[in-house]
């Protein structure tokens, strides 16, 4: 006993002499030093631009004066702003619902294709997702073109049209959603297909013996077993869709009358094209809280489910 | 309540003939075990009865109705899988009630049946748990509960105990037997473990290479195997089989195992075996328990001979002794107090009343 007490006191007096050395040997210090590069990286790539955007959003148009929250006040008072909020929500939610639904159905169809053929189909169905969105949107632009629309040409013999695809608010909104679904659905398909493959075949056999029809097996077995992937994919895609820029930019540029603008495209219109950078920054900042809520839900969900399974 | 009938049932996977035209009649309330080595077509047969595999040829009838084209959900059967196949997202109660719920059974009847089955299986306190919160044995019970609740025409089991440790396996074996005594449903049970087959079955079906080798009550298979395969497969340690010659000396017959060792065939068998005298490729079969230490009062058909032991394995209640005749290892079971020592000579006694004579060419027991 006495012996150990002696040694401890000796050790502590030695520690006092080299405080820095002790600090260096503490585990938390080492951990901090090792994560320092990452912290610096995050700061320069995330915190600094975010702070700068916040700062920009509080300047006047000529960027000469600090005006606090005037820009936000101005936005709230404009109808276009509320329309962009509404359009962004409509766009994101309906596009994700359709992508999820189509992805789910196609995943089941593909999963029922036997063996080698399945690989081919999987590859082909992924094409829309793999092509750079701006490029494929350009092809869609030609398909919707007001004078040369291939769709109108096909519909004409049926006595339908000509439809002003991109010229009328309702149709234009339909078109941007359609193109987004076309590009995004394969991602859902591949995620759901992977989830589907992880449902053990025996559960289906057990359910079949328990008397479940094909439809009941999807409802009672596949759907609950794929719940995690369905939720995470949908939330993830909601964030990306919400922040979409390229499709709207290429297809409609926000027209007609700004009715197809999303936050990102409207911010671009105001900030870059109209030269009011602070106002554009203010608009783009509105995405942050909405996306933050989404991201938090995803992360919490993954954590919770992770400990559950 | 139903009997199950298989008529010339064939299953072909592309080019593999998994089941080669089997006939089988399973009575109402009977417990039948399909046993055989891995890959012999047991699971395939069971899955065809369940309707999970289409049959290539032949007929399967449940309760007198041919069900060849009836999907599993309409066959009114229940199946317990090797890895239980419990629905991981449902708790035990939901797992057990799933089949009834699909049939739109009233809630109070579901509840009554689930609780009754849970009581039979002693899992009442587990009803709220998810499968992953259960041990292997508990999952096994739940899987059985799911089958019992449905009150189906037939129970099908596919190696239900092979994922359990040895001790639990023995325990659950007894449990399954008890449940069958309480519930009395026609049962088809698949296993590769012949001990499980012997202990559980009313009748055992021994399968090999897609064929049925023999069907019969456990004791009949054990004492009167019809083929070399059944003789070797049933019983542990396995039956000794030694190449031999059948010799006639006057009225009596002898099996000659080596230049120095020949044993007299019991008089009751001479008429049966006489046509095979001098035939090449005969095997002499004798189970280890019929090869014991010698005793003071030998019965009529017991014969003694001296052997040099190679290995002894004390098992507690008996000792296994191994020796070789013409390079073939032979096993005997002697009393632990009989003084068996490795590399020493011992006098053993063969009970020839239990001998078998096997034709190695046709693989039939003569
Ligand atoms: N889905 C399948 N496709 C091709 N061959 C199969 C399939 N299932 C089983 N087999 C073959 O059929 C034979 C019998 O298999 P199985 O009934 O599973 O044997 P076991 O008696 O071990 O249960 C084996 O040779 C196996 O390889
Ligand atoms: Mg098997």
JSON list of C-alpha atoms in Angstrom, two decimals, chain A residues 48-255:
[
{"chain": "A", "resi": 48, "resn": "UNK", "atom": "CA", "xyz": [-16.54, 29.58, -44.27]},
{"chain": "A", "resi": 49, "resn": "UNK", "atom": "CA", "xyz": [-18.73, 29.54, -47.41]},
{"chain": "A", "resi": 50, "resn": "UNK", "atom": "CA", "xyz": [-21.86, 29.20, -45.25]},
{"chain": "A", "resi": 51, "resn": "UNK", "atom": "CA", "xyz": [-20.82, 32.11, -43.08]},
{"chain": "A", "resi": 52, "resn": "UNK", "atom": "CA", "xyz": [-19.93, 34.13, -46.11]},
{"chain": "A", "resi": 53, "resn": "UNK", "atom": "CA", "xyz": [-23.30, 33.40, -47.71]},
{"chain": "A", "resi": 54, "resn": "UNK", "atom": "CA", "xyz": [-25.00, 34.54, -44.52]},
{"chain": "A", "resi": 55, "resn": "UNK", "atom": "CA", "xyz": [-22.93, 37.69, -44.59]},
{"chain": "A", "resi": 56, "resn": "UNK", "atom": "CA", "xyz": [-23.71, 38.31, -48.26]},
{"chain": "A", "resi": 57, "resn": "UNK", "atom": "CA", "xyz": [-27.42, 37.87, -47.64]},
{"chain": "A", "resi": 58, "resn": "UNK", "atom": "CA", "xyz": [-27.33, 40.81, -45.26]},
{"chain": "A", "resi": 59, "resn": "UNK", "atom": "CA", "xyz": [-25.83, 43.34, -47.67]},
{"chain": "A", "resi": 60, "resn": "UNK", "atom": "CA", "xyz": [-27.69, 45.74, -49.89]},
{"chain": "A", "resi": 61, "resn": "UNK", "atom": "CA", "xyz": [-27.88, 45.20, -53.65]},
{"chain": "A", "resi": 62, "resn": "UNK", "atom": "CA", "xyz": [-24.75, 47.18, -54.40]},
{"chain": "A", "resi": 63, "resn": "UNK", "atom": "CA", "xyz": [-23.02, 45.30, -51.57]},
{"chain": "A", "resi": 64, "resn": "UNK", "atom": "CA", "xyz": [-21.96, 48.51, -49.95]},
{"chain": "A", "resi": 65, "resn": "UNK", "atom": "CA", "xyz": [-24.07, 48.49, -46.81]},
{"chain": "A", "resi": 66, "resn": "UNK", "atom": "CA", "xyz": [-24.98, 46.03, -44.11]},
{"chain": "A", "resi": 67, "resn": "UNK", "atom": "CA", "xyz": [-28.78, 45.90, -43.98]},
{"chain": "A", "resi": 68, "resn": "UNK", "atom": "CA", "xyz": [-29.41, 43.06, -41.50]},
{"chain": "A", "resi": 69, "resn": "UNK", "atom": "CA", "xyz": [-32.56, 41.14, -42.41]},
{"chain": "A", "resi": 70, "resn": "UNK", "atom": "CA", "xyz": [-33.98, 43.58, -44.95]},
{"chain": "A", "resi": 71, "resn": "UNK", "atom": "CA", "xyz": [-33.45, 41.13, -47.80]},
{"chain": "A", "resi": 72, "resn": "UNK", "atom": "CA", "xyz": [-35.47, 38.47, -46.02]},
{"chain": "A", "resi": 73, "resn": "UNK", "atom": "CA", "xyz": [-38.23, 40.95, -45.23]},
{"chain": "A", "resi": 74, "resn": "UNK", "atom": "CA", "xyz": [-38.32, 41.85, -48.88]},
{"chain": "A", "resi": 75, "resn": "UNK", "atom": "CA", "xyz": [-38.58, 38.20, -49.92]},
{"chain": "A", "resi": 76, "resn": "UNK", "atom": "CA", "xyz": [-41.44, 37.49, -47.54]},
{"chain": "A", "resi": 77, "resn": "UNK", "atom": "CA", "xyz": [-43.40, 40.33, -49.02]},
{"chain": "A", "resi": 78, "resn": "UNK", "atom": "CA", "xyz": [-43.12, 39.00, -52.57]},
{"chain": "A", "resi": 79, "resn": "UNK", "atom": "CA", "xyz": [-45.64, 36.59, -54.07]},
{"chain": "A", "resi": 80, "resn": "UNK", "atom": "CA", "xyz": [-42.97, 35.00, -56.25]},
{"chain": "A", "resi": 81, "resn": "UNK", "atom": "CA", "xyz": [-41.12, 33.87, -53.17]},
{"chain": "A", "resi": 82, "resn": "UNK", "atom": "CA", "xyz": [-44.12, 32.03, -51.78]},
{"chain": "A", "resi": 83, "resn": "UNK", "atom": "CA", "xyz": [-44.78, 30.55, -55.18]},
{"chain": "A", "resi": 84, "resn": "UNK", "atom": "CA", "xyz": [-41.22, 29.22, -55.30]},
{"chain": "A", "resi": 85, "resn": "UNK", "atom": "CA", "xyz": [-41.70, 27.69, -51.85]},
{"chain": "A", "resi": 86, "resn": "UNK", "atom": "CA", "xyz": [-44.89, 26.05, -53.03]},
{"chain": "A", "resi": 87, "resn": "UNK", "atom": "CA", "xyz": [-43.41, 24.92, -56.34]},
{"chain": "A", "resi": 88, "resn": "UNK", "atom": "CA", "xyz": [-40.29, 23.49, -54.67]},
{"chain": "A", "resi": 89, "resn": "UNK", "atom": "CA", "xyz": [-42.42, 21.43, -52.30]},
{"chain": "A", "resi": 90, "resn": "UNK", "atom": "CA", "xyz": [-44.76, 20.29, -55.07]},
{"chain": "A", "resi": 91, "resn": "UNK", "atom": "CA", "xyz": [-41.84, 19.42, -57.30]},
{"chain": "A", "resi": 92, "resn": "UNK", "atom": "CA", "xyz": [-39.86, 17.54, -54.66]},
{"chain": "A", "resi": 93, "resn": "UNK", "atom": "CA", "xyz": [-42.75, 15.63, -53.11]},
{"chain": "A", "resi": 94, "resn": "UNK", "atom": "CA", "xyz": [-44.53, 14.57, -56.27]},
{"chain": "A", "resi": 95, "resn": "UNK", "atom": "CA", "xyz": [-41.30, 13.68, -58.05]},
{"chain": "A", "resi": 96, "resn": "UNK", "atom": "CA", "xyz": [-40.13, 11.55, -55.11]},
{"chain": "A", "resi": 97, "resn": "UNK", "atom": "CA", "xyz": [-43.50, 9.82, -54.79]},
{"chain": "A", "resi": 98, "resn": "UNK", "atom": "CA", "xyz": [-43.50, 8.89, -58.46]},
{"chain": "A", "resi": 99, "resn": "UNK", "atom": "CA", "xyz": [-39.84, 7.88, -58.44]},
{"chain": "A", "resi": 100, "resn": "UNK", "atom": "CA", "xyz": [-40.42, 5.69, -55.40]},
{"chain": "A", "resi": 101, "resn": "UNK", "atom": "CA", "xyz": [-43.54, 4.11, -56.85]},
{"chain": "A", "resi": 102, "resn": "UNK", "atom": "CA", "xyz": [-42.00, 3.44, -60.25]},
{"chain": "A", "resi": 103, "resn": "UNK", "atom": "CA", "xyz": [-38.77, 2.25, -58.66]},
{"chain": "A", "resi": 104, "resn": "UNK", "atom": "CA", "xyz": [-40.70, -0.17, -56.44]},
{"chain": "A", "resi": 105, "resn": "UNK", "atom": "CA", "xyz": [-42.75, -1.62, -59.27]},
{"chain": "A", "resi": 106, "resn": "UNK", "atom": "CA", "xyz": [-39.85, -1.90, -61.70]},
{"chain": "A", "resi": 107, "resn": "UNK", "atom": "CA", "xyz": [-37.62, -3.45, -59.01]},
{"chain": "A", "resi": 108, "resn": "UNK", "atom": "CA", "xyz": [-40.20, -6.19, -58.55]},
{"chain": "A", "resi": 109, "resn": "UNK", "atom": "CA", "xyz": [-40.51, -6.74, -62.29]},
{"chain": "A", "resi": 110, "resn": "UNK", "atom": "CA", "xyz": [-36.74, -6.89, -62.74]},
{"chain": "A", "resi": 111, "resn": "UNK", "atom": "CA", "xyz": [-36.38, -9.19, -59.75]},
{"chain": "A", "resi": 112, "resn": "UNK", "atom": "CA", "xyz": [-38.68, -11.68, -61.44]},
{"chain": "A", "resi": 113, "resn": "UNK", "atom": "CA", "xyz": [-36.56, -11.80, -64.59]},
{"chain": "A", "resi": 114, "resn": "UNK", "atom": "CA", "xyz": [-34.42, -14.93, -64.39]},
{"chain": "A", "resi": 115, "resn": "UNK", "atom": "CA", "xyz": [-30.63, -15.02, -64.35]},
{"chain": "A", "resi": 116, "resn": "UNK", "atom": "CA", "xyz": [-28.53, -13.43, -67.06]},
{"chain": "A", "resi": 117, "resn": "UNK", "atom": "CA", "xyz": [-31.34, -11.45, -68.68]},
{"chain": "A", "resi": 118, "resn": "UNK", "atom": "CA", "xyz": [-31.81, -9.63, -65.40]},
{"chain": "A", "resi": 119, "resn": "UNK", "atom": "CA", "xyz": [-28.32, -8.16, -65.60]},
{"chain": "A", "resi": 120, "resn": "UNK", "atom": "CA", "xyz": [-29.02, -6.75, -69.05]},
{"chain": "A", "resi": 121, "resn": "UNK", "atom": "CA", "xyz": [-32.28, -5.19, -67.99]},
{"chain": "A", "resi": 122, "resn": "UNK", "atom": "CA", "xyz": [-30.71, -3.75, -64.88]},
{"chain": "A", "resi": 123, "resn": "UNK", "atom": "CA", "xyz": [-27.99, -2.16, -66.98]},
{"chain": "A", "resi": 124, "resn": "UNK", "atom": "CA", "xyz": [-30.38, -0.73, -69.53]},
{"chain": "A", "resi": 125, "resn": "UNK", "atom": "CA", "xyz": [-32.74, 0.65, -66.93]},
{"chain": "A", "resi": 126, "resn": "UNK", "atom": "CA", "xyz": [-29.88, 2.47, -65.24]},
{"chain": "A", "resi": 127, "resn": "UNK", "atom": "CA", "xyz": [-29.03, 4.47, -68.37]},
{"chain": "A", "resi": 128, "resn": "UNK", "atom": "CA", "xyz": [-31.20, 7.54, -67.62]},
{"chain": "A", "resi": 129, "resn": "UNK", "atom": "CA", "xyz": [-29.52, 7.88, -64.28]},
{"chain": "A", "resi": 130, "resn": "UNK", "atom": "CA", "xyz": [-26.00, 7.50, -65.66]},
{"chain": "A", "resi": 131, "resn": "UNK", "atom": "CA", "xyz": [-26.24, 10.08, -68.45]},
{"chain": "A", "resi": 132, "resn": "UNK", "atom": "CA", "xyz": [-25.32, 13.56, -67.18]},
{"chain": "A", "resi": 133, "resn": "UNK", "atom": "CA", "xyz": [-28.64, 15.18, -66.31]},
{"chain": "A", "resi": 134, "resn": "UNK", "atom": "CA", "xyz": [-27.98, 18.38, -68.26]},
{"chain": "A", "resi": 135, "resn": "UNK", "atom": "CA", "xyz": [-27.38, 16.38, -71.43]},
{"chain": "A", "resi": 136, "resn": "UNK", "atom": "CA", "xyz": [-30.45, 14.18, -71.21]},
{"chain": "A", "resi": 137, "resn": "UNK", "atom": "CA", "xyz": [-32.55, 17.18, -70.23]},
{"chain": "A", "resi": 138, "resn": "UNK", "atom": "CA", "xyz": [-31.43, 18.81, -73.45]},
{"chain": "A", "resi": 139, "resn": "UNK", "atom": "CA", "xyz": [-32.88, 15.90, -75.44]},
{"chain": "A", "resi": 140, "resn": "UNK", "atom": "CA", "xyz": [-36.10, 16.25, -73.50]},
{"chain": "A", "resi": 141, "resn": "UNK", "atom": "CA", "xyz": [-36.08, 19.95, -74.34]},
{"chain": "A", "resi": 142, "resn": "UNK", "atom": "CA", "xyz": [-36.17, 19.05, -78.03]},
{"chain": "A", "resi": 143, "resn": "UNK", "atom": "CA", "xyz": [-38.95, 16.55, -77.44]},
{"chain": "A", "resi": 144, "resn": "UNK", "atom": "CA", "xyz": [-40.98, 19.32, -75.80]},
{"chain": "A", "resi": 145, "resn": "UNK", "atom": "CA", "xyz": [-39.96, 22.07, -78.24]},
{"chain": "A", "resi": 146, "resn": "UNK", "atom": "CA", "xyz": [-42.82, 24.38, -79.11]},
{"chain": "A", "resi": 147, "resn": "UNK", "atom": "CA", "xyz": [-42.45, 24.05, -82.90]},
{"chain": "A", "resi": 148, "resn": "UNK", "atom": "CA", "xyz": [-40.86, 20.64, -83.35]},
{"chain": "A", "resi": 149, "resn": "UNK", "atom": "CA", "xyz": [-42.16, 18.64, -80.36]},
{"chain": "A", "resi": 150, "resn": "UNK", "atom": "CA", "xyz": [-41.96, 14.93, -81.17]},
{"chain": "A", "resi": 151, "resn": "UNK", "atom": "CA", "xyz": [-44.74, 14.27, -78.70]},
{"chain": "A", "resi": 152, "resn": "UNK", "atom": "CA", "xyz": [-47.08, 16.66, -80.43]},
{"chain": "A", "resi": 153, "resn": "UNK", "atom": "CA", "xyz": [-46.20, 15.05, -83.73]},
{"chain": "A", "resi": 154, "resn": "UNK", "atom": "CA", "xyz": [-47.17, 11.66, -82.31]},
{"chain": "A", "resi": 155, "resn": "UNK", "atom": "CA", "xyz": [-50.36, 13.00, -80.72]},
{"chain": "A", "resi": 156, "resn": "UNK", "atom": "CA", "xyz": [-51.53, 14.92, -83.72]},
{"chain": "A", "resi": 157, "resn": "UNK", "atom": "CA", "xyz": [-52.99, 11.95, -85.65]},
{"chain": "A", "resi": 158, "resn": "UNK", "atom": "CA", "xyz": [-55.04, 11.16, -82.54]},
{"chain": "A", "resi": 159, "resn": "UNK", "atom": "CA", "xyz": [-56.54, 14.60, -82.70]},
{"chain": "A", "resi": 160, "resn": "UNK", "atom": "CA", "xyz": [-54.81, 15.77, -79.53]},
{"chain": "A", "resi": 161, "resn": "UNK", "atom": "CA", "xyz": [-52.78, 18.93, -79.22]},
{"chain": "A", "resi": 162, "resn": "UNK", "atom": "CA", "xyz": [-50.68, 20.73, -80.02]},
{"chain": "A", "resi": 163, "resn": "UNK", "atom": "CA", "xyz": [-49.85, 20.82, -76.31]},
{"chain": "A", "resi": 164, "resn": "UNK", "atom": "CA", "xyz": [-47.80, 23.81, -75.13]},
{"chain": "A", "resi": 165, "resn": "UNK", "atom": "CA", "xyz": [-45.47, 21.58, -73.13]},
{"chain": "A", "resi": 166, "resn": "UNK", "atom": "CA", "xyz": [-43.21, 24.26, -71.73]},
{"chain": "A", "resi": 167, "resn": "UNK", "atom": "CA", "xyz": [-45.38, 27.24, -72.46]},
{"chain": "A", "resi": 168, "resn": "UNK", "atom": "CA", "xyz": [-48.12, 26.81, -69.90]},
{"chain": "A", "resi": 169, "resn": "UNK", "atom": "CA", "xyz": [-47.66, 26.65, -66.14]},
{"chain": "A", "resi": 170, "resn": "UNK", "atom": "CA", "xyz": [-49.44, 23.32, -65.58]},
{"chain": "A", "resi": 171, "resn": "UNK", "atom": "CA", "xyz": [-47.72, 21.53, -68.46]},
{"chain": "A", "resi": 172, "resn": "UNK", "atom": "CA", "xyz": [-44.35, 23.06, -67.68]},
{"chain": "A", "resi": 173, "resn": "UNK", "atom": "CA", "xyz": [-44.55, 21.84, -64.09]},
{"chain": "A", "resi": 174, "resn": "UNK", "atom": "CA", "xyz": [-45.59, 18.43, -65.35]},
{"chain": "A", "resi": 175, "resn": "UNK", "atom": "CA", "xyz": [-42.60, 18.37, -67.70]},
{"chain": "A", "resi": 176, "resn": "UNK", "atom": "CA", "xyz": [-39.94, 19.22, -65.13]},
{"chain": "A", "resi": 177, "resn": "UNK", "atom": "CA", "xyz": [-41.37, 16.60, -62.79]},
{"chain": "A", "resi": 178, "resn": "UNK", "atom": "CA", "xyz": [-41.53, 14.06, -65.60]},
{"chain": "A", "resi": 179, "resn": "UNK", "atom": "CA", "xyz": [-37.90, 14.58, -66.54]},
{"chain": "A", "resi": 180, "resn": "UNK", "atom": "CA", "xyz": [-36.81, 14.46, -62.92]},
{"chain": "A", "resi": 181, "resn": "UNK", "atom": "CA", "xyz": [-38.70, 11.19, -62.45]},
{"chain": "A", "resi": 182, "resn": "UNK", "atom": "CA", "xyz": [-37.18, 9.79, -65.64]},
{"chain": "A", "resi": 183, "resn": "UNK", "atom": "CA", "xyz": [-33.68, 10.59, -64.45]},
{"chain": "A", "resi": 184, "resn": "UNK", "atom": "CA", "xyz": [-34.18, 9.66, -60.80]},
{"chain": "A", "resi": 185, "resn": "UNK", "atom": "CA", "xyz": [-36.37, 6.55, -60.90]},
{"chain": "A", "resi": 186, "resn": "UNK", "atom": "CA", "xyz": [-33.50, 4.17, -61.83]},
{"chain": "A", "resi": 187, "resn": "UNK", "atom": "CA", "xyz": [-31.72, 5.06, -58.61]},
{"chain": "A", "resi": 188, "resn": "UNK", "atom": "CA", "xyz": [-34.80, 4.02, -56.64]},
{"chain": "A", "resi": 189, "resn": "UNK", "atom": "CA", "xyz": [-35.08, 0.91, -58.77]},
{"chain": "A", "resi": 190, "resn": "UNK", "atom": "CA", "xyz": [-31.52, -0.18, -58.02]},
{"chain": "A", "resi": 191, "resn": "UNK", "atom": "CA", "xyz": [-31.82, 0.56, -54.31]},
{"chain": "A", "resi": 192, "resn": "UNK", "atom": "CA", "xyz": [-35.12, -1.28, -54.02]},
{"chain": "A", "resi": 193, "resn": "UNK", "atom": "CA", "xyz": [-33.80, -4.14, -56.08]},
{"chain": "A", "resi": 194, "resn": "UNK", "atom": "CA", "xyz": [-30.90, -4.51, -53.66]},
{"chain": "A", "resi": 195, "resn": "UNK", "atom": "CA", "xyz": [-33.32, -4.39, -50.74]},
{"chain": "A", "resi": 196, "resn": "UNK", "atom": "CA", "xyz": [-35.54, -6.93, -52.44]},
{"chain": "A", "resi": 197, "resn": "UNK", "atom": "CA", "xyz": [-32.63, -9.29, -52.91]},
{"chain": "A", "resi": 198, "resn": "UNK", "atom": "CA", "xyz": [-31.90, -9.14, -49.20]},
{"chain": "A", "resi": 199, "resn": "UNK", "atom": "CA", "xyz": [-35.37, -10.47, -48.35]},
{"chain": "A", "resi": 200, "resn": "UNK", "atom": "CA", "xyz": [-34.77, -14.18, -47.79]},
{"chain": "A", "resi": 201, "resn": "UNK", "atom": "CA", "xyz": [-36.58, -16.37, -50.29]},
{"chain": "A", "resi": 202, "resn": "UNK", "atom": "CA", "xyz": [-37.70, -18.58, -47.43]},
{"chain": "A", "resi": 203, "resn": "UNK", "atom": "CA", "xyz": [-39.85, -15.84, -45.94]},
{"chain": "A", "resi": 204, "resn": "UNK", "atom": "CA", "xyz": [-41.81, -15.85, -49.15]},
{"chain": "A", "resi": 205, "resn": "UNK", "atom": "CA", "xyz": [-42.12, -19.60, -49.03]},
{"chain": "A", "resi": 206, "resn": "UNK", "atom": "CA", "xyz": [-43.25, -19.46, -45.42]},
{"chain": "A", "resi": 207, "resn": "UNK", "atom": "CA", "xyz": [-45.79, -16.78, -46.26]},
{"chain": "A", "resi": 208, "resn": "UNK", "atom": "CA", "xyz": [-46.98, -18.71, -49.27]},
{"chain": "A", "resi": 209, "resn": "UNK", "atom": "CA", "xyz": [-47.57, -21.72, -47.08]},
{"chain": "A", "resi": 210, "resn": "UNK", "atom": "CA", "xyz": [-49.28, -19.50, -44.54]},
{"chain": "A", "resi": 211, "resn": "UNK", "atom": "CA", "xyz": [-51.75, -18.70, -47.30]},
{"chain": "A", "resi": 212, "resn": "UNK", "atom": "CA", "xyz": [-50.51, -15.35, -48.59]},
{"chain": "A", "resi": 213, "resn": "UNK", "atom": "CA", "xyz": [-51.23, -14.39, -52.18]},
{"chain": "A", "resi": 214, "resn": "UNK", "atom": "CA", "xyz": [-48.64, -12.69, -54.37]},
{"chain": "A", "resi": 215, "resn": "UNK", "atom": "CA", "xyz": [-50.00, -9.30, -53.46]},
{"chain": "A", "resi": 216, "resn": "UNK", "atom": "CA", "xyz": [-50.14, -10.11, -49.74]},
{"chain": "A", "resi": 217, "resn": "UNK", "atom": "CA", "xyz": [-46.53, -11.27, -49.81]},
{"chain": "A", "resi": 218, "resn": "UNK", "atom": "CA", "xyz": [-45.47, -7.91, -51.21]},
{"chain": "A", "resi": 219, "resn": "UNK", "atom": "CA", "xyz": [-47.58, -6.06, -48.68]},
{"chain": "A", "resi": 220, "resn": "UNK", "atom": "CA", "xyz": [-46.77, -8.08, -45.56]},
{"chain": "A", "resi": 221, "resn": "UNK", "atom": "CA", "xyz": [-43.24, -9.28, -46.31]},
{"chain": "A", "resi": 222, "resn": "UNK", "atom": "CA", "xyz": [-41.42, -7.14, -48.88]},
{"chain": "A", "resi": 223, "resn": "UNK", "atom": "CA", "xyz": [-42.73, -3.76, -47.86]},
{"chain": "A", "resi": 224, "resn": "UNK", "atom": "CA", "xyz": [-41.93, -4.05, -44.14]},
{"chain": "A", "resi": 225, "resn": "UNK", "atom": "CA", "xyz": [-38.59, -5.72, -44.84]},
{"chain": "A", "resi": 226, "resn": "UNK", "atom": "CA", "xyz": [-37.63, -2.92, -47.26]},
{"chain": "A", "resi": 227, "resn": "UNK", "atom": "CA", "xyz": [-38.90, -0.17, -44.97]},
{"chain": "A", "resi": 228, "resn": "UNK", "atom": "CA", "xyz": [-35.44, 1.11, -44.04]},
{"chain": "A", "resi": 229, "resn": "UNK", "atom": "CA", "xyz": [-34.21, 1.37, -47.58]},
{"chain": "A", "resi": 230, "resn": "UNK", "atom": "CA", "xyz": [-37.48, 2.86, -48.79]},
{"chain": "A", "resi": 231, "resn": "UNK", "atom": "CA", "xyz": [-37.40, 5.55, -46.12]},
{"chain": "A", "resi": 232, "resn": "UNK", "atom": "CA", "xyz": [-33.74, 6.42, -46.47]},
{"chain": "A", "resi": 233, "resn": "UNK", "atom": "CA", "xyz": [-33.82, 6.46, -50.27]},
{"chain": "A", "resi": 234, "resn": "UNK", "atom": "CA", "xyz": [-36.91, 8.64, -50.29]},
{"chain": "A", "resi": 235, "resn": "UNK", "atom": "CA", "xyz": [-35.53, 11.16, -47.79]},
{"chain": "A", "resi": 236, "resn": "UNK", "atom": "CA", "xyz": [-32.18, 11.25, -49.51]},
{"chain": "A", "resi": 237, "resn": "UNK", "atom": "CA", "xyz": [-33.82, 11.82, -52.85]},
{"chain": "A", "resi": 238, "resn": "UNK", "atom": "CA", "xyz": [-36.15, 14.46, -51.40]},
{"chain": "A", "resi": 239, "resn": "UNK", "atom": "CA", "xyz": [-33.14, 16.52, -50.41]},
{"chain": "A", "resi": 240, "resn": "UNK", "atom": "CA", "xyz": [-31.49, 16.17, -53.79]},
{"chain": "A", "resi": 241, "resn": "UNK", "atom": "CA", "xyz": [-34.71, 16.86, -55.67]},
{"chain": "A", "resi": 242, "resn": "UNK", "atom": "CA", "xyz": [-35.46, 19.86, -53.54]},
{"chain": "A", "resi": 243, "resn": "UNK", "atom": "CA", "xyz": [-32.08, 21.31, -54.34]},
{"chain": "A", "resi": 244, "resn": "UNK", "atom": "CA", "xyz": [-32.36, 20.47, -58.03]},
{"chain": "A", "resi": 245, "resn": "UNK", "atom": "CA", "xyz": [-30.95, 23.00, -60.45]},
{"chain": "A", "resi": 246, "resn": "UNK", "atom": "CA", "xyz": [-30.00, 21.56, -63.82]},
{"chain": "A", "resi": 247, "resn": "UNK", "atom": "CA", "xyz": [-33.32, 20.16, -65.04]},
{"chain": "A", "resi": 248, "resn": "UNK", "atom": "CA", "xyz": [-35.31, 23.31, -64.46]},
{"chain": "A", "resi": 249, "resn": "UNK", "atom": "CA", "xyz": [-32.48, 25.49, -65.66]},
{"chain": "A", "resi": 250, "resn": "UNK", "atom": "CA", "xyz": [-32.17, 23.65, -68.97]},
{"chain": "A", "resi": 251, "resn": "UNK", "atom": "CA", "xyz": [-35.83, 22.87, -69.56]},
{"chain": "A", "resi": 252, "resn": "UNK", "atom": "CA", "xyz": [-37.74, 26.03, -68.60]},
{"chain": "A", "resi": 253, "resn": "UNK", "atom": "CA", "xyz": [-35.33, 28.50, -66.98]},
{"chain": "A", "resi": 254, "resn": "UNK", "atom": "CA", "xyz": [-38.11, 28.98, -64.47]},
{"chain": "A", "resi": 255, "resn": "UNK", "atom": "CA", "xyz": [-40.61, 30.12, -67.02]}
]
